[in-house]
PDB file of C-alpha atoms in Angstrom:
ATOM      1  CA  UNK A   1      88.322 149.506  13.929  1.00  0.00           C
ATOM      2  CA  UNK A   2      86.152 147.335  11.781  1.00  0.00           C
ATOM      3  CA  UNK A   3      87.313 145.672   8.596  1.00  0.00           C
ATOM      4  CA  UNK A   4      85.452 143.695   5.997  1.00  0.00           C
ATOM      5  CA  UNK A   5      88.108 141.763   4.083  1.00  0.00           C
ATOM      6  CA  UNK A   6      87.138 140.136   0.821  1.00  0.00           C
ATOM      7  CA  UNK A   7      89.354 137.794  -1.143  1.00  0.00           C
ATOM      8  CA  UNK A   8      89.000 138.916  -4.746  1.00  0.00           C
ATOM      9  CA  UNK A   9      90.036 137.942  -8.251  1.00  0.00           C
ATOM     10  CA  UNK A  10      89.853 141.650  -9.092  1.00  0.00           C
ATOM     11  CA  UNK A  11      88.449 144.844  -7.626  1.00  0.00           C
ATOM     12  CA  UNK A  12      88.338 148.542  -8.409  1.00  0.00           C
ATOM     13  CA  UNK A  13      87.106 151.811  -6.969  1.00  0.00           C
ATOM     14  CA  UNK A  14      85.832 154.699  -9.083  1.00  0.00           C
ATOM     15  CA  UNK A  15      85.248 158.331  -8.100  1.00  0.00           C
ATOM     16  CA  UNK A  16      83.453 160.713 -10.480  1.00  0.00           C
ATOM     17  CA  UNK A  17      83.848 158.258 -13.352  1.00  0.00           C
ATOM     18  CA  UNK A  18      87.619 157.863 -12.844  1.00  0.00           C
ATOM     19  CA  UNK A  19      89.226 154.698 -11.501  1.00  0.00           C
ATOM     20  CA  UNK A  20      91.292 155.692  -8.468  1.00  0.00           C
ATOM     21  CA  UNK A  21      92.482 152.185  -7.633  1.00  0.00           C
ATOM     22  CA  UNK A  22      92.283 148.694  -9.054  1.00  0.00           C
ATOM     23  CA  UNK A  23      93.832 145.335  -8.288  1.00  0.00           C
ATOM     24  CA  UNK A  24      93.861 141.814  -9.546  1.00  0.00           C
ATOM     25  CA  UNK A  25      94.106 138.829  -7.169  1.00  0.00           C
ATOM     26  CA  UNK A  26      94.252 139.958  -3.569  1.00  0.00           C
ATOM     27  CA  UNK A  27      92.129 141.590  -0.874  1.00  0.00           C
ATOM     28  CA  UNK A  28      89.547 144.322  -0.920  1.00  0.00           C
ATOM     29  CA  UNK A  29      89.696 145.984   2.504  1.00  0.00           C
ATOM     30  CA  UNK A  30      86.679 148.004   3.608  1.00  0.00           C
ATOM     31  CA  UNK A  31      88.047 149.995   6.547  1.00  0.00           C
ATOM     32  CA  UNK A  32      85.952 151.617   9.260  1.00  0.00           C
ATOM     33  CA  UNK A  33      87.868 153.669  11.813  1.00  0.00           C
ATOM     34  CA  UNK A  34      86.429 153.945  15.316  1.00  0.00           C
ATOM     35  CA  UNK A  35      86.651 156.784  17.812  1.00  0.00           C
ATOM     36  CA  UNK A  36      89.158 154.897  19.983  1.00  0.00           C
ATOM     37  CA  UNK A  37      91.497 153.773  17.213  1.00  0.00           C
ATOM     38  CA  UNK A  38      95.150 154.753  16.896  1.00  0.00           C
ATOM     39  CA  UNK A  39      98.252 153.966  14.847  1.00  0.00           C
ATOM     40  CA  UNK A  40      99.128 150.942  16.976  1.00  0.00           C
ATOM     41  CA  UNK A  41      95.763 149.358  16.149  1.00  0.00           C
ATOM     42  CA  UNK A  42      96.287 150.131  12.461  1.00  0.00           C
ATOM     43  CA  UNK A  43      99.676 148.395  12.527  1.00  0.00           C
ATOM     44  CA  UNK A  44      98.225 145.347  14.294  1.00  0.00           C
ATOM     45  CA  UNK A  45      95.428 145.101  11.712  1.00  0.00           C
ATOM     46  CA  UNK A  46      97.761 145.420   8.709  1.00  0.00           C
ATOM     47  CA  UNK A  47     100.170 142.867  10.196  1.00  0.00           C
ATOM     48  CA  UNK A  48      97.292 140.438  10.764  1.00  0.00           C
ATOM     49  CA  UNK A  49      96.001 140.895   7.214  1.00  0.00           C
ATOM     50  CA  UNK A  50      99.481 140.244   5.864  1.00  0.00           C
ATOM     51  CA  UNK A  51      99.728 136.938   7.766  1.00  0.00           C
ATOM     52  CA  UNK A  52      96.212 135.619   7.108  1.00  0.00           C
ATOM     53  CA  UNK A  53      96.262 132.349   5.210  1.00  0.00           C
ATOM     54  CA  UNK A  54      93.049 132.366   3.210  1.00  0.00           C
ATOM     55  CA  UNK A  55      94.271 131.550  -0.287  1.00  0.00           C
ATOM     56  CA  UNK A  56      94.082 127.956  -1.465  1.00  0.00           C
ATOM     57  CA  UNK A  57      97.176 125.811  -1.878  1.00  0.00           C
ATOM     58  CA  UNK A  58      97.582 123.084  -4.511  1.00  0.00           C
ATOM     59  CA  UNK A  59      95.300 120.828  -2.435  1.00  0.00           C
ATOM     60  CA  UNK A  60      92.528 123.401  -2.140  1.00  0.00           C
ATOM     61  CA  UNK A  61      93.256 124.107   1.548  1.00  0.00           C
ATOM     62  CA  UNK A  62      93.404 127.697   2.788  1.00  0.00           C
ATOM     63  CA  UNK A  63      97.102 127.639   3.647  1.00  0.00           C
ATOM     64  CA  UNK A  64      98.563 130.511   1.633  1.00  0.00           C
ATOM     65  CA  UNK A  65      99.001 134.177   2.547  1.00  0.00           C
ATOM     66  CA  UNK A  66      98.628 137.122   0.220  1.00  0.00           C
ATOM     67  CA  UNK A  67     102.427 137.239  -0.163  1.00  0.00           C
ATOM     68  CA  UNK A  68     102.485 133.548  -1.133  1.00  0.00           C
ATOM     69  CA  UNK A  69     100.211 134.265  -4.098  1.00  0.00           C
ATOM     70  CA  UNK A  70     101.647 137.651  -5.068  1.00  0.00           C
ATOM     71  CA  UNK A  71      98.372 139.316  -4.136  1.00  0.00           C
ATOM     72  CA  UNK A  72      97.479 142.999  -4.065  1.00  0.00           C
ATOM     73  CA  UNK A  73      95.507 145.203  -1.678  1.00  0.00           C
ATOM     74  CA  UNK A  74      92.695 147.694  -2.381  1.00  0.00           C
ATOM     75  CA  UNK A  75      91.763 149.823   0.652  1.00  0.00           C
ATOM     76  CA  UNK A  76      88.459 151.714   0.779  1.00  0.00           C
ATOM     77  CA  UNK A  77      87.321 153.880   3.703  1.00  0.00           C
ATOM     78  CA  UNK A  78      83.868 152.952   4.961  1.00  0.00           C
ATOM     79  CA  UNK A  79      82.624 154.649   8.112  1.00  0.00           C
ATOM     80  CA  UNK A  80      79.233 153.031   7.586  1.00  0.00           C
ATOM     81  CA  UNK A  81      80.668 149.862   9.121  1.00  0.00           C
ATOM     82  CA  UNK A  82      79.938 151.673  12.389  1.00  0.00           C
ATOM     83  CA  UNK A  83      76.208 151.965  11.691  1.00  0.00           C
ATOM     84  CA  UNK A  84      74.172 151.319  14.807  1.00  0.00           C
ATOM     85  CA  UNK A  85      70.674 150.310  13.732  1.00  0.00           C
ATOM     86  CA  UNK A  86      69.327 149.203  17.112  1.00  0.00           C
ATOM     87  CA  UNK A  87      67.103 152.257  17.636  1.00  0.00           C
ATOM     88  CA  UNK A  88      64.835 153.889  15.096  1.00  0.00           C
ATOM     89  CA  UNK A  89      65.137 153.628  11.346  1.00  0.00           C
ATOM     90  CA  UNK A  90      68.064 155.945  10.733  1.00  0.00           C
ATOM     91  CA  UNK A  91      71.486 154.485  11.614  1.00  0.00           C
ATOM     92  CA  UNK A  92      73.634 156.259  14.167  1.00  0.00           C
ATOM     93  CA  UNK A  93      77.364 156.608  13.555  1.00  0.00           C
ATOM     94  CA  UNK A  94      78.430 157.926  16.964  1.00  0.00           C
ATOM     95  CA  UNK A  95      81.045 155.171  17.402  1.00  0.00           C
ATOM     96  CA  UNK A  96      82.835 156.105  14.170  1.00  0.00           C
ATOM     97  CA  UNK A  97      85.926 158.275  14.465  1.00  0.00           C
ATOM     98  CA  UNK A  98      85.592 161.996  13.771  1.00  0.00           C
ATOM     99  CA  UNK A  99      86.430 162.713  10.119  1.00  0.00           C
ATOM    100  CA  UNK A 100      89.862 164.267  10.798  1.00  0.00           C
ATOM    101  CA  UNK A 101      91.027 161.267  12.853  1.00  0.00           C
ATOM    102  CA  UNK A 102      89.481 158.772  10.444  1.00  0.00           C
ATOM    103  CA  UNK A 103      91.213 160.377   7.469  1.00  0.00           C
ATOM    104  CA  UNK A 104      94.567 160.452   9.287  1.00  0.00           C
ATOM    105  CA  UNK A 105      94.341 156.768  10.247  1.00  0.00           C
ATOM    106  CA  UNK A 106      93.058 155.747   6.804  1.00  0.00           C
ATOM    107  CA  UNK A 107      96.109 157.432   5.241  1.00  0.00           C
ATOM    108  CA  UNK A 108      98.353 155.770   7.817  1.00  0.00           C
ATOM    109  CA  UNK A 109      96.824 152.356   7.040  1.00  0.00           C
ATOM    110  CA  UNK A 110      97.688 152.835   3.361  1.00  0.00           C
ATOM    111  CA  UNK A 111     101.244 154.040   4.039  1.00  0.00           C
ATOM    112  CA  UNK A 112     101.968 151.294   6.565  1.00  0.00           C
ATOM    113  CA  UNK A 113     100.540 148.675   4.192  1.00  0.00           C
ATOM    114  CA  UNK A 114     102.810 149.850   1.358  1.00  0.00           C
ATOM    115  CA  UNK A 115     105.781 148.507   3.332  1.00  0.00           C
ATOM    116  CA  UNK A 116     104.079 145.129   3.772  1.00  0.00           C
ATOM    117  CA  UNK A 117     102.404 144.360   0.438  1.00  0.00           C
ATOM    118  CA  UNK A 118     103.656 144.221  -3.144  1.00  0.00           C
ATOM    119  CA  UNK A 119     100.986 146.649  -4.352  1.00  0.00           C
ATOM    120  CA  UNK A 120      98.500 148.838  -2.484  1.00  0.00           C
ATOM    121  CA  UNK A 121      95.738 150.799  -4.203  1.00  0.00           C
ATOM    122  CA  UNK A 122      93.006 152.847  -2.539  1.00  0.00           C
ATOM    123  CA  UNK A 123      89.881 154.933  -2.823  1.00  0.00           C
ATOM    124  CA  UNK A 124      89.414 158.596  -1.908  1.00  0.00           C
ATOM    125  CA  UNK A 125      88.539 159.364   1.707  1.00  0.00           C
ATOM    126  CA  UNK A 126      85.087 160.911   2.095  1.00  0.00           C
ATOM    127  CA  UNK A 127      84.203 160.617  -1.584  1.00  0.00           C
ATOM    128  CA  UNK A 128      81.172 158.913  -3.071  1.00  0.00           C
ATOM    129  CA  UNK A 129      82.768 155.791  -4.505  1.00  0.00           C
ATOM    130  CA  UNK A 130      81.640 152.965  -6.744  1.00  0.00           C
ATOM    131  CA  UNK A 131      83.337 149.735  -5.726  1.00  0.00           C
ATOM    132  CA  UNK A 132      83.358 146.755  -8.059  1.00  0.00           C
ATOM    133  CA  UNK A 133      84.712 143.333  -7.193  1.00  0.00           C
ATOM    134  CA  UNK A 134      84.752 139.709  -8.134  1.00  0.00           C
ATOM    135  CA  UNK A 135      84.756 137.910  -4.793  1.00  0.00           C
ATOM    136  CA  UNK A 136      86.772 134.701  -4.902  1.00  0.00           C
ATOM    137  CA  UNK A 137      85.033 131.883  -3.078  1.00  0.00           C
ATOM    138  CA  UNK A 138      83.155 133.907  -1.967  1.00  0.00           C
ATOM    139  CA  UNK A 139      85.498 134.423   0.941  1.00  0.00           C
ATOM    140  CA  UNK A 140      84.724 137.330   3.260  1.00  0.00           C
ATOM    141  CA  UNK A 141      86.136 137.894   6.746  1.00  0.00           C
ATOM    142  CA  UNK A 142      84.957 140.426   9.329  1.00  0.00           C
ATOM    143  CA  UNK A 143      87.760 141.695  11.558  1.00  0.00           C
ATOM    144  CA  UNK A 144      87.514 143.957  14.612  1.00  0.00           C
ATOM    145  CA  UNK A 145      88.805 144.502  18.138  1.00  0.00           C
ATOM    146  CA  UNK A 146      92.493 144.871  17.377  1.00  0.00           C
TER     147      UNK A 146
END
């Protein structure tokens, strides 16, 4: 599993001109599911995201979690995080999970996260999506190997 986590002031995802998810202060999660991923790895990733302290406290130090600031979560599937560009000019995605597994684990990520976060919004698996965000900081974290 590969995750690009961005701390945002706001973010939204649109499919066919319709907003399918939007949040204010919180995290935009770009989620890539790998061939070897399972529900246990999803749970570990969500639990880690919940505990991360990357919001500033009153002294400007990154000491606060998403729960401490009442933050929200926007989850967007992104298999292209598994692009392997080492050979040739066309990326290979052989390390990405097959679509059926990826969709199942993406849905599980969202459901598991709903028990951990105040608000969880999401995109549409497999759809062409437009993602808009205002990155706070900017603060972006790459997470993998759960």
